[in-house]
Amino acid sequence: MTNAPRFGIWAAVHGARAAHHDPDEPDDASWDRNRALVLEAEALGFDAVLVAQHTANPYDDGRDQLEAWTASAALAALTRRIEIIAAIKPGLYHPVVLAKMALQIEHIARGRFALNLVNAWNRAEFERAGLPFPAHDARYAYGAEWIGLVDRLMRGERVTHAGPHFRVEDYQLRPAGTFRARPTIYLGGESEPARALAAERADVWFINGQPLDDVAALIADVAARPAPAPLRYGLSAFVIARETDAAAQIEHARLLALANRDAGLRAGTRARTDAASVMFAKTDAAATRHVGTNGGTAAGLVGSYDTVAARIRDFHAAGIDLFMLQFQPFEAEMRRFAEQILPRVR
């Protein structure tokens, strides 16, 4: 990698990322908290924010859940530099409607908006609303047709399309192309259909937190596939950084003990999860050893400031462009990262 690494944060869309019983971390998914969090992240020098999409809290539907796309529109108006990445599940929005929303937020943000295509894992989110929830590979086939339409519509093309899932006739969206060709397309998922779709349609492929060798193998696999343009890569990771490796391990043990109190919440989430989801197959196996979502501390960003900085440099050398980070307590640890890690890496 010749470009400098970029660093983003996960918005607190459903509260805590590591443990829901942490006295130091408010389980707060409010707009007020997220607005303050993202504005501070931008001021601290972070490059991006990922706003995950859920209609209801995926761990406990009695808890609050931030809505991704309305919040992203508001963040676009409030921020000046940070990239705003809103996750999208294709089964919830028609591609014409979603493309129009994306172009509007892109216009508000003056060219800083991106969407993150996620082909969904939470069956209950769809089935309880009476929406179809096809099998894993069928969702990716649907998503492939969906993103193909959204891509063309976001470019301002006049689109006529007849496919298995959508029929669009002579449709064109404006304004388009004001700041660049279209908003950036991110894609998450590590299954074979996800890898194929990332190579075909994405600008950036998100990889869940896992060891360096595993990440390098995933990048090698997708990089070898035919693609219309070079693909960039992002990595999710939960960071625990302290003065010494030992102090970081003590904090990791504290969070792990707290996370173990969430076993009931995790069991409920697993019961609502598509068993074919690669992300959950991996994270379930590691749940007793790691904290955080989407792989969390499995990426190994736990240690002294120098250790964490060195591991980030290793991931960057392997091809990771964007590090999408989680912390707990979020605000305090985000500040620590900006003060101690960013200068060491940059």
mmCIF file of C-alpha atoms in Angstrom, residues 6-323:
data_model
loop_
_atom_site.group_PDB
_atom_site.id
_atom_site.type_symbol
_atom_site.label_atom_id
_atom_site.label_comp_id
_atom_site.label_asym_id
_atom_site.label_seq_id
_atom_site.Cartn_x
_atom_site.Cartn_y
_atom_site.Cartn_z
ATOM 1 C CA ARG A 6 -7.671 5.802 6.905
ATOM 2 C CA PHE A 7 -9.537 5.437 10.191
ATOM 3 C CA GLY A 8 -13.254 5.383 10.840
ATOM 4 C CA ILE A 9 -15.620 4.701 13.706
ATOM 5 C CA TRP A 10 -18.805 2.688 14.043
ATOM 6 C CA ALA A 11 -21.667 4.932 15.088
ATOM 7 C CA ALA A 12 -23.357 3.913 18.344
ATOM 8 C CA VAL A 13 -26.544 2.905 16.552
ATOM 9 C CA HIS A 14 -27.611 0.372 19.188
ATOM 10 C CA GLY A 15 -25.505 1.430 22.149
ATOM 11 C CA ALA A 16 -22.525 -0.513 23.472
ATOM 12 C CA ARG A 17 -20.376 -2.579 21.102
ATOM 13 C CA ALA A 18 -18.587 -4.852 23.575
ATOM 14 C CA ALA A 19 -20.848 -5.319 26.598
ATOM 15 C CA HIS A 20 -24.266 -4.041 27.625
ATOM 16 C CA HIS A 21 -23.562 -4.143 31.372
ATOM 17 C CA ASP A 22 -20.544 -1.839 31.494
ATOM 18 C CA PRO A 23 -20.911 0.897 34.150
ATOM 19 C CA ASP A 24 -18.468 3.047 32.159
ATOM 20 C CA GLU A 25 -20.426 2.865 28.886
ATOM 21 C CA PRO A 26 -23.968 4.240 28.523
ATOM 22 C CA ASP A 27 -26.151 1.902 26.480
ATOM 23 C CA ASP A 28 -27.216 4.984 24.547
ATOM 24 C CA ALA A 29 -28.223 4.861 20.873
ATOM 25 C CA SER A 30 -29.790 8.327 20.807
ATOM 26 C CA TRP A 31 -29.432 10.867 18.016
ATOM 27 C CA ASP A 32 -27.948 13.362 20.500
ATOM 28 C CA ARG A 33 -25.164 10.979 21.453
ATOM 29 C CA ASN A 34 -24.406 9.978 17.863
ATOM 30 C CA ARG A 35 -24.348 13.565 16.657
ATOM 31 C CA ALA A 36 -21.855 14.521 19.369
ATOM 32 C CA LEU A 37 -19.807 11.356 18.761
ATOM 33 C CA VAL A 38 -19.434 11.913 15.017
ATOM 34 C CA LEU A 39 -18.686 15.607 15.325
ATOM 35 C CA GLU A 40 -15.960 14.819 17.858
ATOM 36 C CA ALA A 41 -14.565 12.035 15.675
ATOM 37 C CA GLU A 42 -14.279 14.476 12.785
ATOM 38 C CA ALA A 43 -12.534 17.037 15.013
ATOM 39 C CA LEU A 44 -10.104 14.355 16.257
ATOM 40 C CA GLY A 45 -9.037 13.477 12.725
ATOM 41 C CA PHE A 46 -11.040 10.339 11.956
ATOM 42 C CA ASP A 47 -11.848 9.886 8.285
ATOM 43 C CA ALA A 48 -15.160 8.027 8.205
ATOM 44 C CA VAL A 49 -18.203 6.923 10.165
ATOM 45 C CA LEU A 50 -20.197 3.752 9.468
ATOM 46 C CA VAL A 51 -23.886 3.954 10.361
ATOM 47 C CA ALA A 52 -25.176 0.375 10.553
ATOM 48 C CA GLN A 53 -28.770 -0.237 9.486
ATOM 49 C CA HIS A 54 -31.320 -2.003 11.671
ATOM 50 C CA THR A 55 -35.005 -1.190 11.960
ATOM 51 C CA ALA A 56 -35.125 -2.640 15.476
ATOM 52 C CA ASN A 57 -32.313 -3.299 17.929
ATOM 53 C CA PRO A 58 -30.875 -6.691 16.834
ATOM 54 C CA TYR A 59 -29.983 -7.711 20.398
ATOM 55 C CA ASP A 60 -33.099 -6.592 22.282
ATOM 56 C CA ASP A 61 -36.015 -4.910 20.545
ATOM 57 C CA GLY A 62 -36.906 -3.220 23.824
ATOM 58 C CA ARG A 63 -33.765 -1.072 23.461
ATOM 59 C CA ASP A 64 -33.314 1.984 21.270
ATOM 60 C CA GLN A 65 -32.037 1.793 17.682
ATOM 61 C CA LEU A 66 -30.845 4.714 15.546
ATOM 62 C CA GLU A 67 -32.230 4.858 11.988
ATOM 63 C CA ALA A 68 -29.321 4.846 9.560
ATOM 64 C CA TRP A 69 -30.438 6.869 6.558
ATOM 65 C CA THR A 70 -32.250 9.744 8.224
ATOM 66 C CA ALA A 71 -29.351 10.046 10.690
ATOM 67 C CA SER A 72 -26.827 10.013 7.831
ATOM 68 C CA ALA A 73 -28.671 12.833 6.081
ATOM 69 C CA ALA A 74 -28.517 14.906 9.249
ATOM 70 C CA LEU A 75 -24.824 14.102 9.750
ATOM 71 C CA ALA A 76 -24.144 15.133 6.159
ATOM 72 C CA ALA A 77 -25.486 18.587 6.932
ATOM 73 C CA LEU A 78 -23.580 18.927 10.217
ATOM 74 C CA THR A 79 -20.125 17.683 9.198
ATOM 75 C CA ARG A 80 -17.553 19.110 6.797
ATOM 76 C CA ARG A 81 -14.847 16.495 6.129
ATOM 77 C CA ILE A 82 -15.661 13.028 7.429
ATOM 78 C CA GLU A 83 -16.999 10.355 5.044
ATOM 79 C CA ILE A 84 -20.491 9.167 5.956
ATOM 80 C CA ILE A 85 -21.162 5.495 5.156
ATOM 81 C CA ALA A 86 -24.759 4.330 5.573
ATOM 82 C CA ALA A 87 -25.435 0.603 5.541
ATOM 83 C CA ILE A 88 -28.315 -0.616 3.388
ATOM 84 C CA LYS A 89 -30.212 -3.911 3.203
ATOM 85 C CA PRO A 90 -31.628 -4.199 -0.331
ATOM 86 C CA GLY A 91 -34.760 -6.042 0.766
ATOM 87 C CA LEU A 92 -35.979 -2.955 2.615
ATOM 88 C CA TYR A 93 -35.845 -0.416 -0.242
ATOM 89 C CA HIS A 94 -36.639 -0.363 -3.932
ATOM 90 C CA PRO A 95 -33.457 0.551 -5.869
ATOM 91 C CA VAL A 96 -35.003 3.677 -7.444
ATOM 92 C CA VAL A 97 -36.034 5.024 -4.045
ATOM 93 C CA LEU A 98 -32.717 4.198 -2.419
ATOM 94 C CA ALA A 99 -30.645 5.635 -5.281
ATOM 95 C CA LYS A 100 -32.575 8.900 -5.005
ATOM 96 C CA MET A 101 -31.973 9.041 -1.253
ATOM 97 C CA ALA A 102 -28.267 8.325 -1.763
ATOM 98 C CA LEU A 103 -27.925 11.099 -4.335
ATOM 99 C CA GLN A 104 -29.650 13.575 -2.029
ATOM 100 C CA ILE A 105 -27.348 12.777 0.887
ATOM 101 C CA GLU A 106 -24.363 12.922 -1.479
ATOM 102 C CA HIS A 107 -25.486 16.404 -2.480
ATOM 103 C CA ILE A 108 -25.940 17.510 1.144
ATOM 104 C CA ALA A 109 -22.491 16.131 2.017
ATOM 105 C CA ARG A 110 -20.909 17.661 -1.097
ATOM 106 C CA GLY A 111 -19.386 14.381 -2.252
ATOM 107 C CA ARG A 112 -18.694 12.610 1.078
ATOM 108 C CA PHE A 113 -21.411 9.966 1.100
ATOM 109 C CA ALA A 114 -21.119 6.200 0.659
ATOM 110 C CA LEU A 115 -23.436 3.234 0.994
ATOM 111 C CA ASN A 116 -22.476 -0.124 2.471
ATOM 112 C CA LEU A 117 -24.371 -3.001 0.894
ATOM 113 C CA VAL A 118 -25.275 -5.679 3.457
ATOM 114 C CA ASN A 119 -27.423 -8.562 2.254
ATOM 115 C CA ALA A 120 -28.895 -9.086 5.742
ATOM 116 C CA TRP A 121 -28.661 -11.787 8.379
ATOM 117 C CA ASN A 122 -31.490 -10.974 10.818
ATOM 118 C CA ARG A 123 -34.494 -13.029 9.723
ATOM 119 C CA ALA A 124 -36.805 -11.518 12.321
ATOM 120 C CA GLU A 125 -36.289 -7.987 10.968
ATOM 121 C CA PHE A 126 -37.903 -9.093 7.703
ATOM 122 C CA GLU A 127 -40.271 -11.880 8.666
ATOM 123 C CA ARG A 128 -41.992 -10.010 11.502
ATOM 124 C CA ALA A 129 -42.737 -7.216 9.029
ATOM 125 C CA GLY A 130 -44.144 -9.641 6.474
ATOM 126 C CA LEU A 131 -41.197 -9.058 4.121
ATOM 127 C CA PRO A 132 -39.524 -11.836 2.129
ATOM 128 C CA PHE A 133 -36.299 -13.250 3.540
ATOM 129 C CA PRO A 134 -34.916 -15.621 0.883
ATOM 130 C CA ALA A 135 -32.104 -18.092 1.444
ATOM 131 C CA HIS A 136 -28.550 -16.750 1.663
ATOM 132 C CA ASP A 137 -27.462 -17.152 -1.967
ATOM 133 C CA ALA A 138 -30.835 -15.949 -3.247
ATOM 134 C CA ARG A 139 -30.416 -12.760 -1.200
ATOM 135 C CA TYR A 140 -27.084 -12.169 -2.912
ATOM 136 C CA ALA A 141 -28.629 -12.733 -6.344
ATOM 137 C CA TYR A 142 -31.284 -10.186 -5.437
ATOM 138 C CA GLY A 143 -28.606 -7.827 -4.079
ATOM 139 C CA ALA A 144 -26.540 -8.134 -7.251
ATOM 140 C CA GLU A 145 -29.432 -7.032 -9.448
ATOM 141 C CA TRP A 146 -30.352 -4.334 -6.904
ATOM 142 C CA ILE A 147 -26.880 -2.767 -6.694
ATOM 143 C CA GLY A 148 -26.474 -2.905 -10.468
ATOM 144 C CA LEU A 149 -29.543 -0.702 -10.784
ATOM 145 C CA VAL A 150 -28.549 1.600 -7.919
ATOM 146 C CA ASP A 151 -25.072 2.066 -9.410
ATOM 147 C CA ARG A 152 -26.455 3.164 -12.791
ATOM 148 C CA LEU A 153 -29.136 5.375 -11.264
ATOM 149 C CA MET A 154 -26.624 7.112 -8.956
ATOM 150 C CA ARG A 155 -24.506 7.883 -12.045
ATOM 151 C CA GLY A 156 -27.464 9.709 -13.554
ATOM 152 C CA GLU A 157 -27.935 7.218 -16.383
ATOM 153 C CA ARG A 158 -31.327 6.853 -18.016
ATOM 154 C CA VAL A 159 -32.207 3.288 -17.022
ATOM 155 C CA THR A 160 -34.460 0.693 -18.580
ATOM 156 C CA HIS A 161 -34.182 -2.744 -17.001
ATOM 157 C CA ALA A 162 -36.169 -5.970 -16.868
ATOM 158 C CA GLY A 163 -34.790 -8.666 -14.556
ATOM 159 C CA PRO A 164 -35.870 -11.425 -12.181
ATOM 160 C CA HIS A 165 -36.671 -8.975 -9.373
ATOM 161 C CA PHE A 166 -37.081 -5.481 -10.851
ATOM 162 C CA ARG A 167 -38.584 -3.756 -13.838
ATOM 163 C CA VAL A 168 -37.541 -0.136 -14.429
ATOM 164 C CA GLU A 169 -38.532 1.811 -17.512
ATOM 165 C CA ASP A 170 -36.867 5.015 -18.770
ATOM 166 C CA TYR A 171 -35.851 6.239 -15.284
ATOM 167 C CA GLN A 172 -33.313 8.995 -14.662
ATOM 168 C CA LEU A 173 -32.408 10.738 -11.397
ATOM 169 C CA ARG A 174 -31.159 14.300 -10.894
ATOM 170 C CA PRO A 175 -29.069 15.916 -9.547
ATOM 171 C CA ALA A 176 -26.247 13.467 -10.242
ATOM 172 C CA GLY A 177 -22.524 13.784 -10.901
ATOM 173 C CA THR A 178 -22.195 17.159 -9.200
ATOM 174 C CA PHE A 179 -19.145 16.212 -7.136
ATOM 175 C CA ARG A 180 -17.986 12.877 -8.668
ATOM 176 C CA ALA A 181 -19.359 10.046 -10.777
ATOM 177 C CA ARG A 182 -21.414 8.562 -7.903
ATOM 178 C CA PRO A 183 -21.254 7.857 -4.150
ATOM 179 C CA THR A 184 -18.759 5.188 -3.060
ATOM 180 C CA ILE A 185 -20.041 1.613 -2.793
ATOM 181 C CA TYR A 186 -18.845 -0.521 0.123
ATOM 182 C CA LEU A 187 -19.826 -4.168 0.496
ATOM 183 C CA GLY A 188 -19.719 -6.445 3.520
ATOM 184 C CA GLY A 189 -19.785 -10.238 3.678
ATOM 185 C CA GLU A 190 -17.236 -13.032 3.287
ATOM 186 C CA SER A 191 -19.224 -15.852 1.676
ATOM 187 C CA GLU A 192 -18.475 -16.891 -1.892
ATOM 188 C CA PRO A 193 -21.402 -14.859 -3.309
ATOM 189 C CA ALA A 194 -20.263 -11.845 -1.280
ATOM 190 C CA ARG A 195 -16.699 -12.080 -2.578
ATOM 191 C CA ALA A 196 -17.899 -12.390 -6.166
ATOM 192 C CA LEU A 197 -20.223 -9.412 -5.795
ATOM 193 C CA ALA A 198 -17.497 -7.317 -4.139
ATOM 194 C CA ALA A 199 -15.147 -7.887 -7.075
ATOM 195 C CA GLU A 200 -17.897 -7.116 -9.566
ATOM 196 C CA ARG A 201 -19.588 -4.081 -8.014
ATOM 197 C CA ALA A 202 -17.856 -2.628 -4.944
ATOM 198 C CA ASP A 203 -15.255 0.083 -4.534
ATOM 199 C CA VAL A 204 -14.330 -1.132 -1.026
ATOM 200 C CA TRP A 205 -14.803 -4.595 0.509
ATOM 201 C CA PHE A 206 -15.314 -4.705 4.281
ATOM 202 C CA ILE A 207 -13.687 -7.639 6.106
ATOM 203 C CA ASN A 208 -14.679 -8.614 9.644
ATOM 204 C CA GLY A 209 -12.026 -8.513 12.348
ATOM 205 C CA GLN A 210 -9.710 -11.542 12.261
ATOM 206 C CA PRO A 211 -5.985 -12.347 12.362
ATOM 207 C CA LEU A 212 -3.589 -10.869 9.813
ATOM 208 C CA ASP A 213 -2.924 -14.116 7.928
ATOM 209 C CA ASP A 214 -6.649 -14.719 7.458
ATOM 210 C CA VAL A 215 -7.175 -11.168 6.222
ATOM 211 C CA ALA A 216 -4.269 -11.477 3.789
ATOM 212 C CA ALA A 217 -5.747 -14.706 2.396
ATOM 213 C CA LEU A 218 -9.154 -13.082 1.901
ATOM 214 C CA ILE A 219 -7.603 -10.113 0.119
ATOM 215 C CA ALA A 220 -5.553 -12.411 -2.118
ATOM 216 C CA ASP A 221 -8.663 -14.372 -3.066
ATOM 217 C CA VAL A 222 -10.751 -11.354 -4.039
ATOM 218 C CA ALA A 223 -7.867 -9.446 -5.621
ATOM 219 C CA ALA A 224 -7.310 -12.357 -8.028
ATOM 220 C CA ARG A 225 -10.854 -12.073 -9.402
ATOM 221 C CA PRO A 226 -11.696 -10.024 -12.501
ATOM 222 C CA ALA A 227 -12.907 -6.562 -11.513
ATOM 223 C CA PRO A 228 -13.776 -3.388 -13.427
ATOM 224 C CA ALA A 229 -11.391 -1.353 -11.225
ATOM 225 C CA PRO A 230 -8.908 -2.037 -8.397
ATOM 226 C CA LEU A 231 -10.758 -2.906 -5.212
ATOM 227 C CA ARG A 232 -9.879 -1.315 -1.871
ATOM 228 C CA TYR A 233 -10.252 -3.072 1.480
ATOM 229 C CA GLY A 234 -11.591 -2.162 4.900
ATOM 230 C CA LEU A 235 -11.268 -3.980 8.226
ATOM 231 C CA SER A 236 -13.521 -3.914 11.270
ATOM 232 C CA ALA A 237 -11.687 -4.019 14.596
ATOM 233 C CA PHE A 238 -12.230 -3.352 18.287
ATOM 234 C CA VAL A 239 -9.301 -1.469 19.852
ATOM 235 C CA ILE A 240 -7.962 -1.752 23.399
ATOM 236 C CA ALA A 241 -4.753 0.290 23.744
ATOM 237 C CA ARG A 242 -2.865 1.076 26.935
ATOM 238 C CA GLU A 243 0.632 2.074 28.063
ATOM 239 C CA THR A 244 1.676 -1.588 28.252
ATOM 240 C CA ASP A 245 0.559 -4.877 26.698
ATOM 241 C CA ALA A 246 -0.248 -6.197 30.170
ATOM 242 C CA ALA A 247 -2.547 -3.277 30.978
ATOM 243 C CA ALA A 248 -4.388 -3.767 27.680
ATOM 244 C CA GLN A 249 -4.892 -7.453 28.427
ATOM 245 C CA ILE A 250 -6.336 -6.611 31.837
ATOM 246 C CA GLU A 251 -8.862 -4.287 30.192
ATOM 247 C CA HIS A 252 -9.686 -6.934 27.594
ATOM 248 C CA ALA A 253 -10.375 -9.420 30.387
ATOM 249 C CA ARG A 254 -12.642 -6.882 32.124
ATOM 250 C CA LEU A 255 -14.705 -6.328 28.983
ATOM 251 C CA LEU A 256 -14.821 -10.043 28.239
ATOM 252 C CA ALA A 257 -16.205 -10.744 31.706
ATOM 253 C CA LEU A 258 -18.864 -8.068 31.189
ATOM 254 C CA ALA A 259 -19.668 -9.393 27.722
ATOM 255 C CA ASN A 260 -20.233 -12.861 29.165
ATOM 256 C CA ARG A 261 -23.182 -11.379 31.059
ATOM 257 C CA ASP A 262 -24.774 -10.750 27.657
ATOM 258 C CA ALA A 263 -25.016 -14.464 26.870
ATOM 259 C CA GLY A 264 -28.813 -14.308 26.899
ATOM 260 C CA LEU A 265 -28.858 -11.431 24.417
ATOM 261 C CA ARG A 266 -26.426 -13.253 22.139
ATOM 262 C CA ALA A 267 -28.528 -16.412 22.259
ATOM 263 C CA GLY A 268 -31.592 -14.445 21.182
ATOM 264 C CA THR A 269 -29.654 -12.862 18.336
ATOM 265 C CA ARG A 270 -28.371 -16.259 17.158
ATOM 266 C CA ALA A 271 -31.940 -17.593 17.113
ATOM 267 C CA ARG A 272 -32.901 -14.806 14.704
ATOM 268 C CA THR A 273 -29.805 -15.186 12.523
ATOM 269 C CA ASP A 274 -29.487 -16.913 9.173
ATOM 270 C CA ALA A 275 -27.325 -19.970 9.882
ATOM 271 C CA ALA A 276 -25.547 -19.463 6.526
ATOM 272 C CA SER A 277 -24.070 -16.136 7.648
ATOM 273 C CA VAL A 278 -20.282 -16.450 7.579
ATOM 274 C CA MET A 279 -19.860 -13.555 9.999
ATOM 275 C CA PHE A 280 -21.859 -15.244 12.737
ATOM 276 C CA ALA A 281 -20.311 -18.655 12.143
ATOM 277 C CA LYS A 282 -16.943 -17.061 12.903
ATOM 278 C CA THR A 283 -17.965 -14.740 15.737
ATOM 279 C CA ASP A 284 -20.015 -17.364 17.578
ATOM 280 C CA ALA A 285 -16.964 -19.608 17.731
ATOM 281 C CA ALA A 286 -14.876 -16.755 19.102
ATOM 282 C CA ALA A 287 -17.449 -15.218 21.447
ATOM 283 C CA THR A 288 -15.780 -16.562 24.591
ATOM 284 C CA ARG A 289 -12.375 -15.115 23.607
ATOM 285 C CA HIS A 290 -13.109 -11.778 21.916
ATOM 286 C CA VAL A 291 -15.268 -8.721 22.477
ATOM 287 C CA GLY A 292 -16.952 -6.375 20.031
ATOM 288 C CA THR A 293 -19.096 -6.966 16.976
ATOM 289 C CA ASN A 294 -18.050 -7.977 13.449
ATOM 290 C CA GLY A 295 -14.993 -9.819 14.729
ATOM 291 C CA GLY A 296 -14.099 -7.264 17.377
ATOM 292 C CA THR A 297 -10.789 -7.926 19.116
ATOM 293 C CA ALA A 298 -10.103 -10.961 16.897
ATOM 294 C CA ALA A 299 -8.168 -8.523 14.688
ATOM 295 C CA GLY A 300 -5.596 -8.289 17.460
ATOM 296 C CA LEU A 301 -5.610 -4.523 18.037
ATOM 297 C CA VAL A 302 -5.132 -5.123 21.763
ATOM 298 C CA GLY A 303 -1.873 -4.078 23.398
ATOM 299 C CA SER A 304 0.442 -1.196 24.109
ATOM 300 C CA TYR A 305 0.280 1.917 21.953
ATOM 301 C CA ASP A 306 3.333 0.759 20.047
ATOM 302 C CA THR A 307 1.936 -2.770 19.636
ATOM 303 C CA VAL A 308 -1.387 -1.566 18.259
ATOM 304 C CA ALA A 309 0.320 0.888 15.900
ATOM 305 C CA ALA A 310 2.619 -1.861 14.609
ATOM 306 C CA ARG A 311 -0.296 -4.224 13.979
ATOM 307 C CA ILE A 312 -2.136 -1.502 12.088
ATOM 308 C CA ARG A 313 0.933 -0.983 9.913
ATOM 309 C CA ASP A 314 1.056 -4.739 9.231
ATOM 310 C CA PHE A 315 -2.607 -4.816 8.171
ATOM 311 C CA HIS A 316 -2.038 -1.767 6.006
ATOM 312 C CA ALA A 317 0.928 -3.430 4.324
ATOM 313 C CA ALA A 318 -1.333 -6.426 3.617
ATOM 314 C CA GLY A 319 -3.772 -4.166 1.782
ATOM 315 C CA ILE A 320 -6.163 -2.657 4.328
ATOM 316 C CA ASP A 321 -7.023 0.915 3.375
ATOM 317 C CA LEU A 322 -9.696 1.771 5.967
ATOM 318 C CA PHE A 323 -9.820 0.636 9.612
#
